[in-house]
Every structure is written in C-alpha cells, then in structure tokens.
JSON list of C-alpha atoms and ligand atoms in Angstrom, two decimals:
[
{"chain": "A", "resi": 1, "resn": "MET", "atom": "CA", "xyz": [1.45, 10.46, 23.28]},
{"chain": "A", "resi": 2, "resn": "ILE", "atom": "CA", "xyz": [5.19, 11.10, 22.70]},
{"chain": "A", "resi": 3, "resn": "HIS", "atom": "CA", "xyz": [7.21, 12.70, 25.48]},
{"chain": "A", "resi": 4, "resn": "MET", "atom": "CA", "xyz": [10.93, 13.06, 24.92]},
{"chain": "A", "resi": 5, "resn": "ARG", "atom": "CA", "xyz": [13.04, 14.65, 27.65]},
{"chain": "A", "resi": 6, "resn": "ASP", "atom": "CA", "xyz": [16.71, 15.47, 27.25]},
{"chain": "A", "resi": 7, "resn": "VAL", "atom": "CA", "xyz": [17.31, 12.55, 24.94]},
{"chain": "A", "resi": 8, "resn": "SER", "atom": "CA", "xyz": [20.82, 12.13, 23.62]},
{"chain": "A", "resi": 9, "resn": "LYS", "atom": "CA", "xyz": [22.08, 9.41, 21.31]},
{"chain": "A", "resi": 10, "resn": "ILE", "atom": "CA", "xyz": [25.74, 8.59, 20.94]},
{"chain": "A", "resi": 11, "resn": "TYR", "atom": "CA", "xyz": [26.44, 5.76, 18.48]},
{"chain": "A", "resi": 12, "resn": "GLU", "atom": "CA", "xyz": [29.13, 3.21, 19.17]},
{"chain": "A", "resi": 13, "resn": "ASN", "atom": "CA", "xyz": [31.53, 5.04, 16.89]},
{"chain": "A", "resi": 14, "resn": "GLY", "atom": "CA", "xyz": [31.23, 8.12, 19.10]},
{"chain": "A", "resi": 15, "resn": "VAL", "atom": "CA", "xyz": [28.92, 10.15, 16.82]},
{"chain": "A", "resi": 16, "resn": "LEU", "atom": "CA", "xyz": [26.54, 12.35, 18.81]},
{"chain": "A", "resi": 17, "resn": "ALA", "atom": "CA", "xyz": [23.40, 12.05, 16.67]},
{"chain": "A", "resi": 18, "resn": "LEU", "atom": "CA", "xyz": [20.93, 13.67, 19.09]},
{"chain": "A", "resi": 19, "resn": "ASP", "atom": "CA", "xyz": [21.97, 16.15, 21.75]},
{"chain": "A", "resi": 20, "resn": "HIS", "atom": "CA", "xyz": [19.54, 16.73, 24.64]},
{"chain": "A", "resi": 21, "resn": "VAL", "atom": "CA", "xyz": [16.38, 16.71, 22.56]},
{"chain": "A", "resi": 22, "resn": "SER", "atom": "CA", "xyz": [13.06, 17.41, 24.27]},
{"chain": "A", "resi": 23, "resn": "ILE", "atom": "CA", "xyz": [9.68, 17.40, 22.56]},
{"chain": "A", "resi": 24, "resn": "ASP", "atom": "CA", "xyz": [6.03, 16.54, 23.21]},
{"chain": "A", "resi": 25, "resn": "ILE", "atom": "CA", "xyz": [3.71, 15.32, 20.48]},
{"chain": "A", "resi": 26, "resn": "GLY", "atom": "CA", "xyz": [0.02, 14.98, 21.26]},
{"chain": "A", "resi": 27, "resn": "LYS", "atom": "CA", "xyz": [-2.71, 12.69, 20.00]},
{"chain": "A", "resi": 28, "resn": "GLY", "atom": "CA", "xyz": [-3.89, 13.50, 16.50]},
{"chain": "A", "resi": 29, "resn": "GLU", "atom": "CA", "xyz": [-0.98, 15.75, 15.58]},
{"chain": "A", "resi": 30, "resn": "PHE", "atom": "CA", "xyz": [0.66, 15.67, 12.16]},
{"chain": "A", "resi": 31, "resn": "VAL", "atom": "CA", "xyz": [4.35, 16.45, 12.53]},
{"chain": "A", "resi": 32, "resn": "PHE", "atom": "CA", "xyz": [7.01, 16.84, 9.85]},
{"chain": "A", "resi": 33, "resn": "VAL", "atom": "CA", "xyz": [10.60, 16.30, 10.95]},
{"chain": "A", "resi": 34, "resn": "VAL", "atom": "CA", "xyz": [12.92, 18.16, 8.58]},
{"chain": "A", "resi": 35, "resn": "GLY", "atom": "CA", "xyz": [16.63, 18.83, 8.33]},
{"chain": "A", "resi": 36, "resn": "ALA", "atom": "CA", "xyz": [19.70, 18.24, 6.21]},
{"chain": "A", "resi": 37, "resn": "SER", "atom": "CA", "xyz": [21.12, 14.80, 5.62]},
{"chain": "A", "resi": 38, "resn": "GLY", "atom": "CA", "xyz": [22.95, 13.65, 8.76]},
{"chain": "A", "resi": 39, "resn": "ALA", "atom": "CA", "xyz": [21.04, 16.06, 11.03]},
{"chain": "A", "resi": 40, "resn": "GLY", "atom": "CA", "xyz": [19.56, 13.26, 13.15]},
{"chain": "A", "resi": 41, "resn": "LYS", "atom": "CA", "xyz": [16.08, 12.77, 11.67]},
{"chain": "A", "resi": 42, "resn": "SER", "atom": "CA", "xyz": [16.33, 9.00, 11.25]},
{"chain": "A", "resi": 43, "resn": "THR", "atom": "CA", "xyz": [17.82, 8.61, 14.70]},
{"chain": "A", "resi": 44, "resn": "PHE", "atom": "CA", "xyz": [14.91, 10.59, 16.14]},
{"chain": "A", "resi": 45, "resn": "ILE", "atom": "CA", "xyz": [12.41, 8.42, 14.23]},
{"chain": "A", "resi": 46, "resn": "LYS", "atom": "CA", "xyz": [14.14, 5.17, 15.22]},
{"chain": "A", "resi": 47, "resn": "MET", "atom": "CA", "xyz": [13.91, 6.07, 18.92]},
{"chain": "A", "resi": 48, "resn": "LEU", "atom": "CA", "xyz": [10.14, 6.15, 18.65]},
{"chain": "A", "resi": 49, "resn": "PHE", "atom": "CA", "xyz": [9.81, 2.46, 17.78]},
{"chain": "A", "resi": 50, "resn": "ARG", "atom": "CA", "xyz": [12.86, 1.48, 19.81]},
{"chain": "A", "resi": 51, "resn": "GLU", "atom": "CA", "xyz": [15.01, 0.56, 16.86]},
{"chain": "A", "resi": 52, "resn": "GLU", "atom": "CA", "xyz": [17.65, 2.62, 18.65]},
{"chain": "A", "resi": 53, "resn": "LEU", "atom": "CA", "xyz": [17.73, 3.33, 22.37]},
{"chain": "A", "resi": 54, "resn": "PRO", "atom": "CA", "xyz": [18.58, 6.73, 23.82]},
{"chain": "A", "resi": 55, "resn": "THR", "atom": "CA", "xyz": [22.01, 6.87, 25.44]},
{"chain": "A", "resi": 56, "resn": "SER", "atom": "CA", "xyz": [20.49, 9.16, 28.07]},
{"chain": "A", "resi": 57, "resn": "GLY", "atom": "CA", "xyz": [17.20, 10.91, 28.73]},
{"chain": "A", "resi": 58, "resn": "GLU", "atom": "CA", "xyz": [13.57, 9.89, 29.05]},
{"chain": "A", "resi": 59, "resn": "LEU", "atom": "CA", "xyz": [11.21, 8.71, 26.33]},
{"chain": "A", "resi": 60, "resn": "GLU", "atom": "CA", "xyz": [7.56, 7.76, 26.62]},
{"chain": "A", "resi": 61, "resn": "VAL", "atom": "CA", "xyz": [5.68, 6.61, 23.52]},
{"chain": "A", "resi": 62, "resn": "ASN", "atom": "CA", "xyz": [1.99, 5.80, 23.69]},
{"chain": "A", "resi": 63, "resn": "GLY", "atom": "CA", "xyz": [2.19, 5.16, 27.43]},
{"chain": "A", "resi": 64, "resn": "HIS", "atom": "CA", "xyz": [5.31, 2.96, 27.26]},
{"chain": "A", "resi": 65, "resn": "ASP", "atom": "CA", "xyz": [8.53, 3.88, 28.98]},
{"chain": "A", "resi": 66, "resn": "VAL", "atom": "CA", "xyz": [10.82, 3.15, 26.04]},
{"chain": "A", "resi": 67, "resn": "VAL", "atom": "CA", "xyz": [14.04, 3.43, 28.04]},
{"chain": "A", "resi": 68, "resn": "ARG", "atom": "CA", "xyz": [13.14, 1.19, 30.97]},
{"chain": "A", "resi": 69, "resn": "MET", "atom": "CA", "xyz": [10.87, -1.35, 29.28]},
{"chain": "A", "resi": 70, "resn": "GLU", "atom": "CA", "xyz": [11.73, -5.04, 29.33]},
{"chain": "A", "resi": 71, "resn": "HIS", "atom": "CA", "xyz": [12.65, -6.59, 26.00]},
{"chain": "A", "resi": 72, "resn": "SER", "atom": "CA", "xyz": [9.49, -8.72, 26.24]},
{"chain": "A", "resi": 73, "resn": "GLU", "atom": "CA", "xyz": [7.38, -5.52, 26.23]},
{"chain": "A", "resi": 74, "resn": "VAL", "atom": "CA", "xyz": [8.78, -4.23, 22.92]},
{"chain": "A", "resi": 75, "resn": "PRO", "atom": "CA", "xyz": [6.14, -6.06, 20.80]},
{"chain": "A", "resi": 76, "resn": "TYR", "atom": "CA", "xyz": [3.38, -4.30, 22.78]},
{"chain": "A", "resi": 77, "resn": "LEU", "atom": "CA", "xyz": [4.99, -0.94, 22.05]},
{"chain": "A", "resi": 78, "resn": "ARG", "atom": "CA", "xyz": [5.27, -1.78, 18.34]},
{"chain": "A", "resi": 79, "resn": "ARG", "atom": "CA", "xyz": [1.68, -3.02, 18.07]},
{"chain": "A", "resi": 80, "resn": "GLY", "atom": "CA", "xyz": [0.53, 0.51, 18.75]},
{"chain": "A", "resi": 81, "resn": "LEU", "atom": "CA", "xyz": [2.75, 1.91, 16.01]},
{"chain": "A", "resi": 82, "resn": "GLY", "atom": "CA", "xyz": [2.71, 1.72, 12.23]},
{"chain": "A", "resi": 83, "resn": "VAL", "atom": "CA", "xyz": [6.11, 2.24, 10.66]},
{"chain": "A", "resi": 84, "resn": "ILE", "atom": "CA", "xyz": [6.74, 3.17, 7.02]},
{"chain": "A", "resi": 85, "resn": "PHE", "atom": "CA", "xyz": [10.13, 3.41, 5.32]},
{"chain": "A", "resi": 86, "resn": "GLN", "atom": "CA", "xyz": [11.45, 5.05, 2.17]},
{"chain": "A", "resi": 87, "resn": "ASP", "atom": "CA", "xyz": [12.19, 1.65, 0.60]},
{"chain": "A", "resi": 88, "resn": "TYR", "atom": "CA", "xyz": [8.77, 0.05, 1.42]},
{"chain": "A", "resi": 89, "resn": "ARG", "atom": "CA", "xyz": [10.27, -3.16, 2.92]},
{"chain": "A", "resi": 90, "resn": "LEU", "atom": "CA", "xyz": [7.61, -5.53, 1.63]},
{"chain": "A", "resi": 91, "resn": "LEU", "atom": "CA", "xyz": [8.12, -9.29, 1.65]},
{"chain": "A", "resi": 92, "resn": "PRO", "atom": "CA", "xyz": [8.90, -10.06, -2.02]},
{"chain": "A", "resi": 93, "resn": "ASP", "atom": "CA", "xyz": [7.53, -13.61, -2.06]},
{"chain": "A", "resi": 94, "resn": "LYS", "atom": "CA", "xyz": [4.19, -12.68, -0.54]},
{"chain": "A", "resi": 95, "resn": "THR", "atom": "CA", "xyz": [1.21, -11.12, -2.29]},
{"chain": "A", "resi": 96, "resn": "VAL", "atom": "CA", "xyz": [-0.24, -7.72, -1.43]},
{"chain": "A", "resi": 97, "resn": "PHE", "atom": "CA", "xyz": [-2.91, -9.42, 0.68]},
{"chain": "A", "resi": 98, "resn": "GLU", "atom": "CA", "xyz": [-0.35, -11.63, 2.44]},
{"chain": "A", "resi": 99, "resn": "ASN", "atom": "CA", "xyz": [2.00, -8.73, 3.13]},
{"chain": "A", "resi": 100, "resn": "VAL", "atom": "CA", "xyz": [-0.77, -6.90, 4.96]},
{"chain": "A", "resi": 101, "resn": "ALA", "atom": "CA", "xyz": [-2.22, -10.02, 6.60]},
{"chain": "A", "resi": 102, "resn": "PHE", "atom": "CA", "xyz": [1.22, -10.99, 7.86]},
{"chain": "A", "resi": 103, "resn": "ALA", "atom": "CA", "xyz": [1.27, -7.90, 10.08]},
{"chain": "A", "resi": 104, "resn": "MET", "atom": "CA", "xyz": [-1.95, -9.14, 11.66]},
{"chain": "A", "resi": 105, "resn": "GLN", "atom": "CA", "xyz": [-0.92, -12.79, 11.97]},
{"chain": "A", "resi": 106, "resn": "VAL", "atom": "CA", "xyz": [1.86, -11.57, 14.16]},
{"chain": "A", "resi": 107, "resn": "ILE", "atom": "CA", "xyz": [-0.79, -10.58, 16.67]},
{"chain": "A", "resi": 108, "resn": "GLU", "atom": "CA", "xyz": [-2.83, -13.78, 16.14]},
{"chain": "A", "resi": 109, "resn": "ALA", "atom": "CA", "xyz": [-6.03, -12.19, 14.90]},
{"chain": "A", "resi": 110, "resn": "PRO", "atom": "CA", "xyz": [-8.99, -14.50, 14.12]},
{"chain": "A", "resi": 111, "resn": "ARG", "atom": "CA", "xyz": [-9.13, -15.37, 10.44]},
{"chain": "A", "resi": 112, "resn": "ARG", "atom": "CA", "xyz": [-12.40, -13.66, 9.55]},
{"chain": "A", "resi": 113, "resn": "LEU", "atom": "CA", "xyz": [-11.45, -10.48, 11.37]},
{"chain": "A", "resi": 114, "resn": "MET", "atom": "CA", "xyz": [-8.14, -10.62, 9.54]},
{"chain": "A", "resi": 115, "resn": "GLN", "atom": "CA", "xyz": [-9.74, -10.84, 6.10]},
{"chain": "A", "resi": 116, "resn": "ARG", "atom": "CA", "xyz": [-12.15, -8.03, 6.86]},
{"chain": "A", "resi": 117, "resn": "SER", "atom": "CA", "xyz": [-9.41, -5.79, 8.21]},
{"chain": "A", "resi": 118, "resn": "VAL", "atom": "CA", "xyz": [-7.03, -6.45, 5.32]},
{"chain": "A", "resi": 119, "resn": "ASN", "atom": "CA", "xyz": [-9.74, -5.70, 2.76]},
{"chain": "A", "resi": 120, "resn": "ALA", "atom": "CA", "xyz": [-10.68, -2.54, 4.63]},
{"chain": "A", "resi": 121, "resn": "VAL", "atom": "CA", "xyz": [-7.14, -1.13, 4.67]},
{"chain": "A", "resi": 122, "resn": "LEU", "atom": "CA", "xyz": [-6.58, -2.12, 1.03]},
{"chain": "A", "resi": 123, "resn": "ASP", "atom": "CA", "xyz": [-9.69, -0.03, 0.31]},
{"chain": "A", "resi": 124, "resn": "VAL", "atom": "CA", "xyz": [-8.20, 2.90, 2.23]},
{"chain": "A", "resi": 125, "resn": "VAL", "atom": "CA", "xyz": [-5.10, 2.84, 0.01]},
{"chain": "A", "resi": 126, "resn": "GLY", "atom": "CA", "xyz": [-7.05, 2.00, -3.16]},
{"chain": "A", "resi": 127, "resn": "LEU", "atom": "CA", "xyz": [-5.42, -1.34, -3.87]},
{"chain": "A", "resi": 128, "resn": "ARG", "atom": "CA", "xyz": [-8.13, -3.90, -3.26]},
{"chain": "A", "resi": 129, "resn": "ASP", "atom": "CA", "xyz": [-8.10, -4.96, -6.90]},
{"chain": "A", "resi": 130, "resn": "LYS", "atom": "CA", "xyz": [-4.37, -5.77, -6.72]},
{"chain": "A", "resi": 131, "resn": "TYR", "atom": "CA", "xyz": [-4.53, -8.00, -3.66]},
{"chain": "A", "resi": 132, "resn": "LYS", "atom": "CA", "xyz": [-3.07, -10.96, -5.58]},
{"chain": "A", "resi": 133, "resn": "ASN", "atom": "CA", "xyz": [-0.12, -9.07, -7.02]},
{"chain": "A", "resi": 134, "resn": "PHE", "atom": "CA", "xyz": [3.41, -9.55, -5.79]},
{"chain": "A", "resi": 135, "resn": "PRO", "atom": "CA", "xyz": [5.44, -6.43, -4.89]},
{"chain": "A", "resi": 136, "resn": "SER", "atom": "CA", "xyz": [7.52, -6.78, -8.08]},
{"chain": "A", "resi": 137, "resn": "GLN", "atom": "CA", "xyz": [4.29, -6.38, -10.06]},
{"chain": "A", "resi": 138, "resn": "LEU", "atom": "CA", "xyz": [3.54, -2.97, -8.53]},
{"chain": "A", "resi": 139, "resn": "SER", "atom": "CA", "xyz": [4.82, 0.56, -9.11]},
{"chain": "A", "resi": 140, "resn": "GLY", "atom": "CA", "xyz": [6.79, 2.29, -6.37]},
{"chain": "A", "resi": 141, "resn": "GLY", "atom": "CA", "xyz": [3.76, 4.30, -5.32]},
{"chain": "A", "resi": 142, "resn": "GLU", "atom": "CA", "xyz": [1.63, 1.16, -5.16]},
{"chain": "A", "resi": 143, "resn": "GLN", "atom": "CA", "xyz": [4.26, -0.61, -3.08]},
{"chain": "A", "resi": 144, "resn": "GLN", "atom": "CA", "xyz": [4.29, 2.29, -0.66]},
{"chain": "A", "resi": 145, "resn": "ARG", "atom": "CA", "xyz": [0.50, 2.13, -0.45]},
{"chain": "A", "resi": 146, "resn": "VAL", "atom": "CA", "xyz": [0.78, -1.55, 0.51]},
{"chain": "A", "resi": 147, "resn": "ALA", "atom": "CA", "xyz": [3.31, -0.56, 3.17]},
{"chain": "A", "resi": 148, "resn": "ILE", "atom": "CA", "xyz": [0.83, 2.00, 4.48]},
{"chain": "A", "resi": 149, "resn": "ALA", "atom": "CA", "xyz": [-1.96, -0.59, 4.52]},
{"chain": "A", "resi": 150, "resn": "ARG", "atom": "CA", "xyz": [0.32, -2.90, 6.48]},
{"chain": "A", "resi": 151, "resn": "ALA", "atom": "CA", "xyz": [1.22, -0.08, 8.88]},
{"chain": "A", "resi": 152, "resn": "ILE", "atom": "CA", "xyz": [-2.40, 0.77, 9.68]},
{"chain": "A", "resi": 153, "resn": "VAL", "atom": "CA", "xyz": [-4.02, -2.67, 9.71]},
{"chain": "A", "resi": 154, "resn": "ASN", "atom": "CA", "xyz": [-3.71, -3.01, 13.48]},
{"chain": "A", "resi": 155, "resn": "ASP", "atom": "CA", "xyz": [-5.18, 0.47, 13.96]},
{"chain": "A", "resi": 156, "resn": "PRO", "atom": "CA", "xyz": [-2.07, 2.05, 15.48]},
{"chain": "A", "resi": 157, "resn": "ALA", "atom": "CA", "xyz": [-2.20, 5.20, 17.59]},
{"chain": "A", "resi": 158, "resn": "ILE", "atom": "CA", "xyz": [0.85, 6.60, 15.82]},
{"chain": "A", "resi": 159, "resn": "VAL", "atom": "CA", "xyz": [2.12, 6.26, 12.25]},
{"chain": "A", "resi": 160, "resn": "ILE", "atom": "CA", "xyz": [5.85, 6.87, 11.96]},
{"chain": "A", "resi": 161, "resn": "ALA", "atom": "CA", "xyz": [7.28, 7.41, 8.49]},
{"chain": "A", "resi": 162, "resn": "ASP", "atom": "CA", "xyz": [10.90, 7.95, 7.48]},
{"chain": "A", "resi": 163, "resn": "GLU", "atom": "CA", "xyz": [11.08, 9.67, 4.07]},
{"chain": "A", "resi": 164, "resn": "PRO", "atom": "CA", "xyz": [8.02, 7.79, 2.75]},
{"chain": "A", "resi": 165, "resn": "THR", "atom": "CA", "xyz": [7.99, 9.78, -0.50]},
{"chain": "A", "resi": 166, "resn": "GLY", "atom": "CA", "xyz": [11.77, 9.75, -0.95]},
{"chain": "A", "resi": 167, "resn": "ASN", "atom": "CA", "xyz": [11.68, 7.34, -3.90]},
{"chain": "A", "resi": 168, "resn": "LEU", "atom": "CA", "xyz": [8.51, 8.67, -5.53]},
{"chain": "A", "resi": 169, "resn": "ASP", "atom": "CA", "xyz": [7.73, 11.29, -8.16]},
{"chain": "A", "resi": 170, "resn": "PRO", "atom": "CA", "xyz": [5.78, 14.40, -7.08]},
{"chain": "A", "resi": 171, "resn": "GLU", "atom": "CA", "xyz": [2.37, 13.22, -8.25]},
{"chain": "A", "resi": 172, "resn": "THR", "atom": "CA", "xyz": [2.70, 9.82, -6.59]},
{"chain": "A", "resi": 173, "resn": "SER", "atom": "CA", "xyz": [4.02, 11.54, -3.46]},
{"chain": "A", "resi": 174, "resn": "TRP", "atom": "CA", "xyz": [0.79, 13.51, -3.25]},
{"chain": "A", "resi": 175, "resn": "ASP", "atom": "CA", "xyz": [-1.24, 10.29, -3.49]},
{"chain": "A", "resi": 176, "resn": "ILE", "atom": "CA", "xyz": [0.68, 9.08, -0.44]},
{"chain": "A", "resi": 177, "resn": "MET", "atom": "CA", "xyz": [0.16, 12.37, 1.40]},
{"chain": "A", "resi": 178, "resn": "ASP", "atom": "CA", "xyz": [-3.58, 12.26, 0.66]},
{"chain": "A", "resi": 179, "resn": "ILE", "atom": "CA", "xyz": [-3.71, 8.88, 2.37]},
{"chain": "A", "resi": 180, "resn": "PHE", "atom": "CA", "xyz": [-1.75, 10.22, 5.34]},
{"chain": "A", "resi": 181, "resn": "GLN", "atom": "CA", "xyz": [-4.13, 13.17, 5.61]},
{"chain": "A", "resi": 182, "resn": "ARG", "atom": "CA", "xyz": [-7.10, 10.82, 5.71]},
{"chain": "A", "resi": 183, "resn": "ILE", "atom": "CA", "xyz": [-5.48, 8.59, 8.32]},
{"chain": "A", "resi": 184, "resn": "ASN", "atom": "CA", "xyz": [-4.67, 11.67, 10.40]},
{"chain": "A", "resi": 185, "resn": "ALA", "atom": "CA", "xyz": [-8.20, 13.05, 10.01]},
{"chain": "A", "resi": 186, "resn": "ALA", "atom": "CA", "xyz": [-9.45, 9.80, 11.53]},
{"chain": "A", "resi": 187, "resn": "GLY", "atom": "CA", "xyz": [-7.42, 10.57, 14.66]},
{"chain": "A", "resi": 188, "resn": "THR", "atom": "CA", "xyz": [-4.07, 8.85, 14.10]},
{"chain": "A", "resi": 189, "resn": "THR", "atom": "CA", "xyz": [-0.96, 10.78, 15.08]},
{"chain": "A", "resi": 190, "resn": "ILE", "atom": "CA", "xyz": [1.57, 11.06, 12.25]},
{"chain": "A", "resi": 191, "resn": "VAL", "atom": "CA", "xyz": [5.28, 11.74, 12.59]},
{"chain": "A", "resi": 192, "resn": "MET", "atom": "CA", "xyz": [7.04, 11.94, 9.23]},
{"chain": "A", "resi": 193, "resn": "ALA", "atom": "CA", "xyz": [10.67, 12.71, 8.45]},
{"chain": "A", "resi": 194, "resn": "THR", "atom": "CA", "xyz": [11.01, 14.26, 5.02]},
{"chain": "A", "resi": 195, "resn": "HIS", "atom": "CA", "xyz": [13.19, 16.23, 2.62]},
{"chain": "A", "resi": 196, "resn": "ASP", "atom": "CA", "xyz": [10.21, 17.23, 0.50]},
{"chain": "A", "resi": 197, "resn": "LYS", "atom": "CA", "xyz": [9.99, 21.00, 0.74]},
{"chain": "A", "resi": 198, "resn": "THR", "atom": "CA", "xyz": [6.91, 21.27, -1.48]},
{"chain": "A", "resi": 199, "resn": "ILE", "atom": "CA", "xyz": [4.92, 18.85, 0.64]},
{"chain": "A", "resi": 200, "resn": "VAL", "atom": "CA", "xyz": [5.91, 20.51, 3.91]},
{"chain": "A", "resi": 201, "resn": "ASP", "atom": "CA", "xyz": [5.26, 24.04, 2.62]},
{"chain": "A", "resi": 202, "resn": "THR", "atom": "CA", "xyz": [1.91, 23.09, 1.11]},
{"chain": "A", "resi": 203, "resn": "MET", "atom": "CA", "xyz": [0.49, 21.14, 4.02]},
{"chain": "A", "resi": 204, "resn": "GLN", "atom": "CA", "xyz": [1.22, 23.72, 6.73]},
{"chain": "A", "resi": 205, "resn": "ARG", "atom": "CA", "xyz": [1.40, 21.27, 9.61]},
{"chain": "A", "resi": 206, "resn": "ARG", "atom": "CA", "xyz": [3.68, 21.26, 12.61]},
{"chain": "A", "resi": 207, "resn": "VAL", "atom": "CA", "xyz": [7.32, 21.36, 11.53]},
{"chain": "A", "resi": 208, "resn": "VAL", "atom": "CA", "xyz": [10.18, 20.26, 13.76]},
{"chain": "A", "resi": 209, "resn": "ALA", "atom": "CA", "xyz": [13.57, 21.14, 12.28]},
{"chain": "A", "resi": 210, "resn": "ILE", "atom": "CA", "xyz": [16.66, 19.23, 13.41]},
{"chain": "A", "resi": 211, "resn": "GLU", "atom": "CA", "xyz": [20.20, 20.47, 12.87]},
{"chain": "A", "resi": 212, "resn": "ASP", "atom": "CA", "xyz": [23.31, 18.74, 14.21]},
{"chain": "A", "resi": 213, "resn": "GLY", "atom": "CA", "xyz": [21.28, 16.72, 16.67]},
{"chain": "A", "resi": 214, "resn": "HIS", "atom": "CA", "xyz": [19.33, 19.71, 18.05]},
{"chain": "A", "resi": 215, "resn": "ILE", "atom": "CA", "xyz": [15.76, 20.83, 17.52]},
{"chain": "A", "resi": 216, "resn": "VAL", "atom": "CA", "xyz": [16.34, 24.30, 16.12]},
{"chain": "A", "resi": 217, "resn": "ARG", "atom": "CA", "xyz": [12.74, 25.14, 15.21]},
{"chain": "A", "resi": 218, "resn": "ASP", "atom": "CA", "xyz": [9.28, 23.87, 16.14]},
{"chain": "A", "resi": 219, "resn": "GLU", "atom": "CA", "xyz": [6.34, 25.64, 14.49]},
{"chain": "A", "resi": 220, "resn": "ALA", "atom": "CA", "xyz": [2.64, 24.83, 14.59]},
{"chain": "A", "resi": 221, "resn": "GLN", "atom": "CA", "xyz": [1.97, 25.64, 10.93]},
{"chain": "A", "resi": 222, "resn": "GLY", "atom": "CA", "xyz": [5.48, 25.61, 9.64]},
{"chain": "A", "resi": 223, "resn": "VAL", "atom": "CA", "xyz": [7.37, 25.58, 6.39]},
{"chain": "A", "resi": 224, "resn": "TYR", "atom": "CA", "xyz": [10.45, 23.67, 5.32]},
{"chain": "A", "resi": 225, "resn": "GLY", "atom": "CA", "xyz": [12.51, 26.77, 6.03]},
{"chain": "A", "resi": 226, "resn": "TYR", "atom": "CA", "xyz": [15.40, 26.73, 3.60]},
{"chain": "A", "resi": 227, "resn": "GLU", "atom": "CA", "xyz": [16.13, 25.90, 0.02]},
{"chain": "A", "resi": 228, "resn": "VAL", "atom": "CA", "xyz": [17.13, 22.36, -0.83]},
{"chain": "B", "resi": 301, "resn": "ADP", "atom": "P1", "xyz": [19.37, 11.98, 9.01]},
{"chain": "B", "resi": 301, "resn": "ADP", "atom": "O1", "xyz": [18.28, 10.99, 9.09]},
{"chain": "B", "resi": 301, "resn": "ADP", "atom": "O2", "xyz": [18.94, 13.38, 9.36]},
{"chain": "B", "resi": 301, "resn": "ADP", "atom": "O3", "xyz": [20.11, 11.94, 7.70]},
{"chain": "B", "resi": 301, "resn": "ADP", "atom": "P2", "xyz": [20.73, 10.27, 10.92]},
{"chain": "B", "resi": 301, "resn": "ADP", "atom": "O4", "xyz": [19.91, 10.21, 12.13]},
{"chain": "B", "resi": 301, "resn": "ADP", "atom": "O5", "xyz": [20.68, 9.12, 9.98]},
{"chain": "B", "resi": 301, "resn": "ADP", "atom": "O6", "xyz": [20.46, 11.64, 10.14]},
{"chain": "B", "resi": 301, "resn": "ADP", "atom": "O7", "xyz": [22.26, 10.47, 11.33]},
{"chain": "B", "resi": 301, "resn": "ADP", "atom": "C1", "xyz": [22.70, 11.39, 12.33]},
{"chain": "B", "resi": 301, "resn": "ADP", "atom": "C2", "xyz": [24.19, 11.18, 12.57]},
{"chain": "B", "resi": 301, "resn": "ADP", "atom": "O8", "xyz": [24.39, 9.90, 13.17]},
{"chain": "B", "resi": 301, "resn": "ADP", "atom": "C3", "xyz": [25.03, 11.19, 11.32]},
{"chain": "B", "resi": 301, "resn": "ADP", "atom": "O9", "xyz": [26.28, 11.76, 11.63]},
{"chain": "B", "resi": 301, "resn": "ADP", "atom": "C4", "xyz": [25.18, 9.72, 10.99]},
{"chain": "B", "resi": 301, "resn": "ADP", "atom": "O10", "xyz": [26.37, 9.47, 10.29]},
{"chain": "B", "resi": 301, "resn": "ADP", "atom": "C5", "xyz": [25.21, 9.08, 12.37]},
{"chain": "B", "resi": 301, "resn": "ADP", "atom": "N1", "xyz": [24.67, 7.73, 12.39]},
{"chain": "B", "resi": 301, "resn": "ADP", "atom": "C6", "xyz": [23.43, 7.34, 12.02]},
{"chain": "B", "resi": 301, "resn": "ADP", "atom": "N2", "xyz": [23.26, 6.02, 12.22]},
{"chain": "B", "resi": 301, "resn": "ADP", "atom": "C7", "xyz": [24.41, 5.55, 12.73]},
{"chain": "B", "resi": 301, "resn": "ADP", "atom": "C8", "xyz": [24.87, 4.27, 13.17]},
{"chain": "B", "resi": 301, "resn": "ADP", "atom": "N3", "xyz": [24.07, 3.20, 13.12]},
{"chain": "B", "resi": 301, "resn": "ADP", "atom": "N4", "xyz": [26.13, 4.18, 13.64]},
{"chain": "B", "resi": 301, "resn": "ADP", "atom": "C9", "xyz": [26.92, 5.26, 13.72]},
{"chain": "B", "resi": 301, "resn": "ADP", "atom": "N5", "xyz": [26.57, 6.49, 13.33]},
{"chain": "B", "resi": 301, "resn": "ADP", "atom": "C10", "xyz": [25.32, 6.65, 12.85]}
]
C-alpha cells in the first residue's frame, strides 16, 4: 500500500527534513505518526499525496510510483487518497453538501450517484441534518467532520490526516477518532500525524515515531512514548 525506501527530503533552504526513511504500511493498517514539532511528520505526510517530492529514494503509494509519475498522473494518485488537515480547509462560500459534492464533481460523477454518495458520507459523520449550513455556521468539530466526509466520499484506499484533532477539545477529538475507527474497520488504511498523547496511548495502534528526520521507533501497539 505504502512503500518508502531510503527517502530523504532536503528543502530549498537546505533543511534536511527526512533522512533516509524506510517504511511499509499495509492495507487496513491504522498508523499514528508522532514526534516533536519540526521532527518531520508533516513532510512525511506530504510525501504521501505528493505535495512534496522526495529529494532521493523510492516511494510507492497505492500502486503509484510517486517519484517517477508524470504530472498528469497525480490526480489518479490523489483520487485514491483522502486528505484531512488540522485547519479543515473547507470552501467558505459553499454549503456542507456542496463542499462534499465538490470533491466528487472533480471526478465527474453522475448526479444521482453524487447525491447518494454525499448523503451516505454525511450520515457516516452524523451531519446529514446540517447539509445546508455554511462552514461558518458549524463548530470546529463539525467542520472537521465535513472535511472527513469530503475525504471519504470517493471511497479512498488511504486516509491521510495531519493533526486532525489539533484544533479540537478532547471530547470533540474523540468524536473524530470514533469516525476514523469506523472508517478503518471498513478496511480503509489510516495514516495520522498527531501530538495527542491521550489518543495515541488509548487506541494502541501502530506508532511510528519521527525524530530529526529519522524513524526512531515503530511499534505495532505503541504508545506516544514521552511526555508532552
Ligand atoms: P513536523 O510536522 O514534525 O512539525 P515538518 O515536517 O513540518 O515537521 O518540518 C521538518 C523540518 O523541515 C523542520 O526543520 C521545518 O522547519 C522544515 N520545513 C518544513 N517545511 C519546509 C519548507 N516548505 N521549506 C523549508 N523548510 C521546511
């Protein structure tokens, strides 16, 4: 599903953000990526949807050769991925329904299929009754649930999340994690960068710890590992 071999990333300013990182993530896994601020978590996450390219090394995501692929292939890579950010990134002038439908219009889905799929994912995140609301009319947790609905509407093989609970209170964060658990139980691979020690320690999933651009720990049922 994800095969990373000896991947390094040097930014244009000379910062070595990832240093010969190798990792394999299989279908259906739930992986937390943890580490201090500046460790390289976001860089690692951004490689997966080709927001950043490795400077060297090999990376295969969902059958795509991320390093060698043509630019025209990038949309095919991204169609198989659902990406979720800390700051939700919804379109402010579109409703909940439109924000989710927009992700499908991009792939030119037939209208009836689109409506059915949008309603179904709004059910998954418990927001069907708010389909007419604009993002500004929703709480942070609700906005993140819309972002999750948008991420899963095309039935991606992998959901990639960068600090998805970073702006949320603990209770709302657990609502988000419950949704992730359900999505994962249905077979979707989840890779989530997080600072949330309680979530990581409670869920006992695979934990990959990054420090100074290196993977320093990779445990099947891990914990966050140090106090924050
Ligand atoms: P984390 O997500 O763990 O906080 P990042 O992957 O964002 O870490 O950053 C890793 C290192 O790369 C840091 O030193 C950071 O300053 C640097 N970095 C991140 N993005 C860029 C960029 N676009 N240009 C230059 N340096 C960057």
